[in-house]
């Protein structure tokens, strides 16, 4: 197989697996959504990065000494239906890079990243990704069993907090705005 060094060498209509993804050697940042290549937005702006940095510091400080760990993007998270056990690279067709994720099960961490659903994912919207975060990733995270999912709206200074219910469906638990104190469902003593 020829070495893939440019995105233009790939057929964007083809279905790829994580085994393909890890061999690519090009500069563009992509995610795989059910085998389809999704181009990521250009590098985030200062506001986006400031929010991500603040979340990483606050969550990381809270988790220090605990079993759960926080990871910022870029960090590969391989997702699949929660009813399946850990899959091989050829069987995985979804790889995302959430802005922030918290993982409490060390067994799903490996040298490539996370192989399974994190406990908590936070996506910070940018101009180019709002539809994907609100629709496609919402469905992916719900299907794969991400317990808590936050969507951060920097321009509106808002957070939508979704939590899986007893039927494994997301319910909007809270909408935070402006100076509200956001509290994770998973960590009620973290504000």
Tab-separated table of C-alpha atoms in Angstrom:
chain	number	residue	atom	x	y	z
A	1	UNK	CA	0.000	0.000	0.000
A	2	UNK	CA	1.423	3.430	-0.908
A	3	UNK	CA	2.349	5.812	1.880
A	4	UNK	CA	-0.444	8.378	2.455
A	5	UNK	CA	1.153	11.797	2.944
A	6	UNK	CA	-1.569	14.038	1.510
A	7	UNK	CA	-5.299	14.071	2.112
A	8	UNK	CA	-5.775	14.286	-1.666
A	9	UNK	CA	-4.536	10.671	-1.928
A	10	UNK	CA	-7.681	9.442	-0.164
A	11	UNK	CA	-11.123	8.858	-1.579
A	12	UNK	CA	-13.424	10.929	0.679
A	13	UNK	CA	-16.372	8.707	-0.330
A	14	UNK	CA	-14.687	5.517	0.886
A	15	UNK	CA	-15.186	4.005	4.351
A	16	UNK	CA	-12.016	3.810	6.448
A	17	UNK	CA	-11.094	2.156	9.731
A	18	UNK	CA	-8.838	3.176	12.590
A	19	UNK	CA	-6.225	0.802	11.111
A	20	UNK	CA	-6.156	3.065	8.029
A	21	UNK	CA	-6.234	6.271	10.093
A	22	UNK	CA	-3.104	5.448	12.110
A	23	UNK	CA	-1.046	4.985	8.934
A	24	UNK	CA	-1.812	8.403	7.444
A	25	UNK	CA	1.066	10.871	7.539
A	26	UNK	CA	-0.355	14.230	6.509
A	27	UNK	CA	-0.655	17.580	8.272
A	28	UNK	CA	-4.435	18.013	8.095
A	29	UNK	CA	-6.349	17.070	11.217
A	30	UNK	CA	-9.237	14.727	10.537
A	31	UNK	CA	-11.719	12.628	12.439
A	32	UNK	CA	-13.445	9.452	11.279
A	33	UNK	CA	-17.191	9.410	11.749
A	34	UNK	CA	-18.556	5.935	11.030
A	35	UNK	CA	-15.740	5.409	8.539
A	36	UNK	CA	-16.089	8.735	6.721
A	37	UNK	CA	-13.323	11.354	6.836
A	38	UNK	CA	-14.390	14.605	8.477
A	39	UNK	CA	-12.044	17.552	8.144
A	40	UNK	CA	-11.601	19.433	11.375
A	41	UNK	CA	-11.785	23.197	11.608
A	42	UNK	CA	-8.550	25.171	11.339
A	43	UNK	CA	-6.619	25.777	14.557
A	44	UNK	CA	-8.936	27.170	17.259
A	45	UNK	CA	-8.840	30.865	18.137
A	46	UNK	CA	-7.489	32.340	21.369
A	47	UNK	CA	-10.927	32.435	23.029
A	48	UNK	CA	-11.507	28.733	22.326
A	49	UNK	CA	-8.051	27.811	23.584
A	50	UNK	CA	-8.469	29.938	26.727
A	51	UNK	CA	-11.699	28.135	27.592
A	52	UNK	CA	-10.068	24.744	26.975
A	53	UNK	CA	-7.021	25.677	29.071
A	54	UNK	CA	-9.177	26.887	31.978
A	55	UNK	CA	-11.276	23.714	31.912
A	56	UNK	CA	-8.180	21.496	31.810
A	57	UNK	CA	-6.622	23.351	34.757
A	58	UNK	CA	-9.796	23.291	36.886
A	59	UNK	CA	-10.723	19.687	36.099
A	60	UNK	CA	-7.117	18.489	36.317
A	61	UNK	CA	-6.654	20.127	39.720
A	62	UNK	CA	-9.875	18.534	40.975
A	63	UNK	CA	-8.891	15.072	39.667
A	64	UNK	CA	-5.339	15.150	41.033
A	65	UNK	CA	-4.839	11.991	43.083
A	66	UNK	CA	-8.096	10.427	41.814
A	67	UNK	CA	-8.447	7.544	39.360
A	68	UNK	CA	-10.119	9.684	36.673
A	69	UNK	CA	-7.854	11.558	34.235
A	70	UNK	CA	-8.494	14.556	31.986
A	71	UNK	CA	-7.134	14.779	28.434
A	72	UNK	CA	-7.146	17.776	26.057
A	73	UNK	CA	-7.222	17.663	22.254
A	74	UNK	CA	-5.516	16.415	20.224
A	75	UNK	CA	-6.291	13.020	21.753
A	76	UNK	CA	-7.736	10.116	19.750
A	77	UNK	CA	-10.951	8.663	21.148
A	78	UNK	CA	-12.135	5.525	19.336
A	79	UNK	CA	-15.886	5.055	19.663
A	80	UNK	CA	-18.289	2.222	18.923
A	81	UNK	CA	-21.610	0.921	20.180
A	82	UNK	CA	-21.404	0.464	23.955
A	83	UNK	CA	-22.814	-3.073	23.663
A	84	UNK	CA	-19.564	-4.251	22.066
A	85	UNK	CA	-16.336	-4.999	23.873
A	86	UNK	CA	-13.019	-3.367	22.929
A	87	UNK	CA	-12.517	-3.756	19.193
A	88	UNK	CA	-9.461	-4.125	16.991
A	89	UNK	CA	-8.239	-1.242	14.849
A	90	UNK	CA	-9.799	-2.742	11.702
A	91	UNK	CA	-13.220	-2.946	13.380
A	92	UNK	CA	-13.273	0.658	14.592
A	93	UNK	CA	-14.673	3.253	12.193
A	94	UNK	CA	-15.078	6.284	14.466
A	95	UNK	CA	-12.190	8.323	15.843
A	96	UNK	CA	-12.856	11.750	17.331
A	97	UNK	CA	-10.734	14.335	19.093
A	98	UNK	CA	-12.901	16.014	21.722
A	99	UNK	CA	-11.669	19.316	23.131
A	100	UNK	CA	-11.690	17.843	26.649
A	101	UNK	CA	-12.441	14.340	27.891
A	102	UNK	CA	-12.396	12.675	31.289
A	103	UNK	CA	-11.753	8.954	31.558
A	104	UNK	CA	-12.261	7.023	34.799
A	105	UNK	CA	-11.626	3.499	33.491
A	106	UNK	CA	-7.856	3.057	32.982
A	107	UNK	CA	-8.500	-0.173	31.038
A	108	UNK	CA	-9.695	1.784	27.989
A	109	UNK	CA	-6.498	3.856	27.802
A	110	UNK	CA	-3.644	2.680	25.603
A	111	UNK	CA	-0.632	4.283	23.948
A	112	UNK	CA	-2.802	5.618	21.073
A	113	UNK	CA	-5.413	7.257	23.294
A	114	UNK	CA	-8.820	6.007	24.408
A	115	UNK	CA	-10.448	2.814	23.114
A	116	UNK	CA	-14.059	3.231	24.188
A	117	UNK	CA	-16.346	5.871	25.640
A	118	UNK	CA	-14.925	8.485	28.020
A	119	UNK	CA	-17.086	9.307	31.030
A	120	UNK	CA	-17.336	13.027	30.221
A	121	UNK	CA	-16.720	14.915	26.975
A	122	UNK	CA	-16.669	18.679	26.500
A	123	UNK	CA	-16.807	20.225	23.025
A	124	UNK	CA	-16.154	23.943	22.611
A	125	UNK	CA	-17.884	25.211	19.501
A	126	UNK	CA	-16.032	27.062	16.784
A	127	UNK	CA	-17.548	28.680	13.692
A	128	UNK	CA	-16.932	25.652	11.497
A	129	UNK	CA	-18.055	22.854	13.785
A	130	UNK	CA	-21.345	23.699	15.483
A	131	UNK	CA	-23.600	21.507	13.320
A	132	UNK	CA	-21.273	18.529	13.719
A	133	UNK	CA	-21.009	18.912	17.498
A	134	UNK	CA	-24.718	19.463	17.964
A	135	UNK	CA	-25.945	16.633	15.746
A	136	UNK	CA	-23.395	14.051	14.684
A	137	UNK	CA	-21.259	13.959	17.810
A	138	UNK	CA	-24.280	14.203	20.103
A	139	UNK	CA	-25.612	11.002	18.521
A	140	UNK	CA	-22.202	9.308	18.540
A	141	UNK	CA	-21.550	10.092	22.184
A	142	UNK	CA	-25.015	8.939	23.193
A	143	UNK	CA	-24.738	5.706	21.169
A	144	UNK	CA	-21.305	4.862	22.553
A	145	UNK	CA	-22.245	5.549	26.183
A	146	UNK	CA	-20.510	8.821	27.096
A	147	UNK	CA	-22.258	9.517	30.412
A	148	UNK	CA	-21.987	13.299	30.357
A	149	UNK	CA	-21.587	15.636	27.368
A	150	UNK	CA	-21.166	19.407	27.535
A	151	UNK	CA	-21.434	21.738	24.567
A	152	UNK	CA	-19.778	25.104	25.237
A	153	UNK	CA	-20.992	28.111	23.242
A	154	UNK	CA	-18.224	30.746	23.576
A	155	UNK	CA	-20.085	33.521	21.719
A	156	UNK	CA	-23.201	33.079	23.853
A	157	UNK	CA	-21.264	32.401	27.058
A	158	UNK	CA	-23.355	29.286	27.599
A	159	UNK	CA	-23.013	25.572	28.329
A	160	UNK	CA	-25.563	22.862	27.592
A	161	UNK	CA	-25.128	19.858	29.875
A	162	UNK	CA	-26.459	16.485	28.695
A	163	UNK	CA	-26.545	13.344	30.850
A	164	UNK	CA	-27.528	9.797	29.882
A	165	UNK	CA	-30.779	8.680	31.503
A	166	UNK	CA	-31.799	5.143	32.533
A	167	UNK	CA	-32.716	4.418	28.878
A	168	UNK	CA	-29.254	5.514	27.679
A	169	UNK	CA	-30.680	8.624	26.010
A	170	UNK	CA	-29.345	12.112	26.590
A	171	UNK	CA	-31.451	14.466	28.633
A	172	UNK	CA	-30.681	18.159	28.860
A	173	UNK	CA	-29.859	18.470	32.554
A	174	UNK	CA	-28.904	22.144	32.686
A	175	UNK	CA	-28.214	25.211	30.585
A	176	UNK	CA	-25.642	27.494	32.155
A	177	UNK	CA	-25.165	31.101	31.059
A	178	UNK	CA	-22.976	34.097	31.881
A	179	UNK	CA	-21.892	33.892	35.507
A	180	UNK	CA	-23.714	30.658	36.452
A	181	UNK	CA	-21.657	28.074	38.306
A	182	UNK	CA	-21.474	24.920	36.173
A	183	UNK	CA	-21.519	21.630	38.091
A	184	UNK	CA	-20.749	18.289	36.413
A	185	UNK	CA	-23.260	15.529	37.068
A	186	UNK	CA	-20.383	13.063	37.538
A	187	UNK	CA	-18.514	15.268	40.013
A	188	UNK	CA	-21.066	17.298	42.020
A	189	UNK	CA	-18.373	18.791	44.260
A	190	UNK	CA	-16.477	20.235	41.234
A	191	UNK	CA	-17.678	23.726	40.267
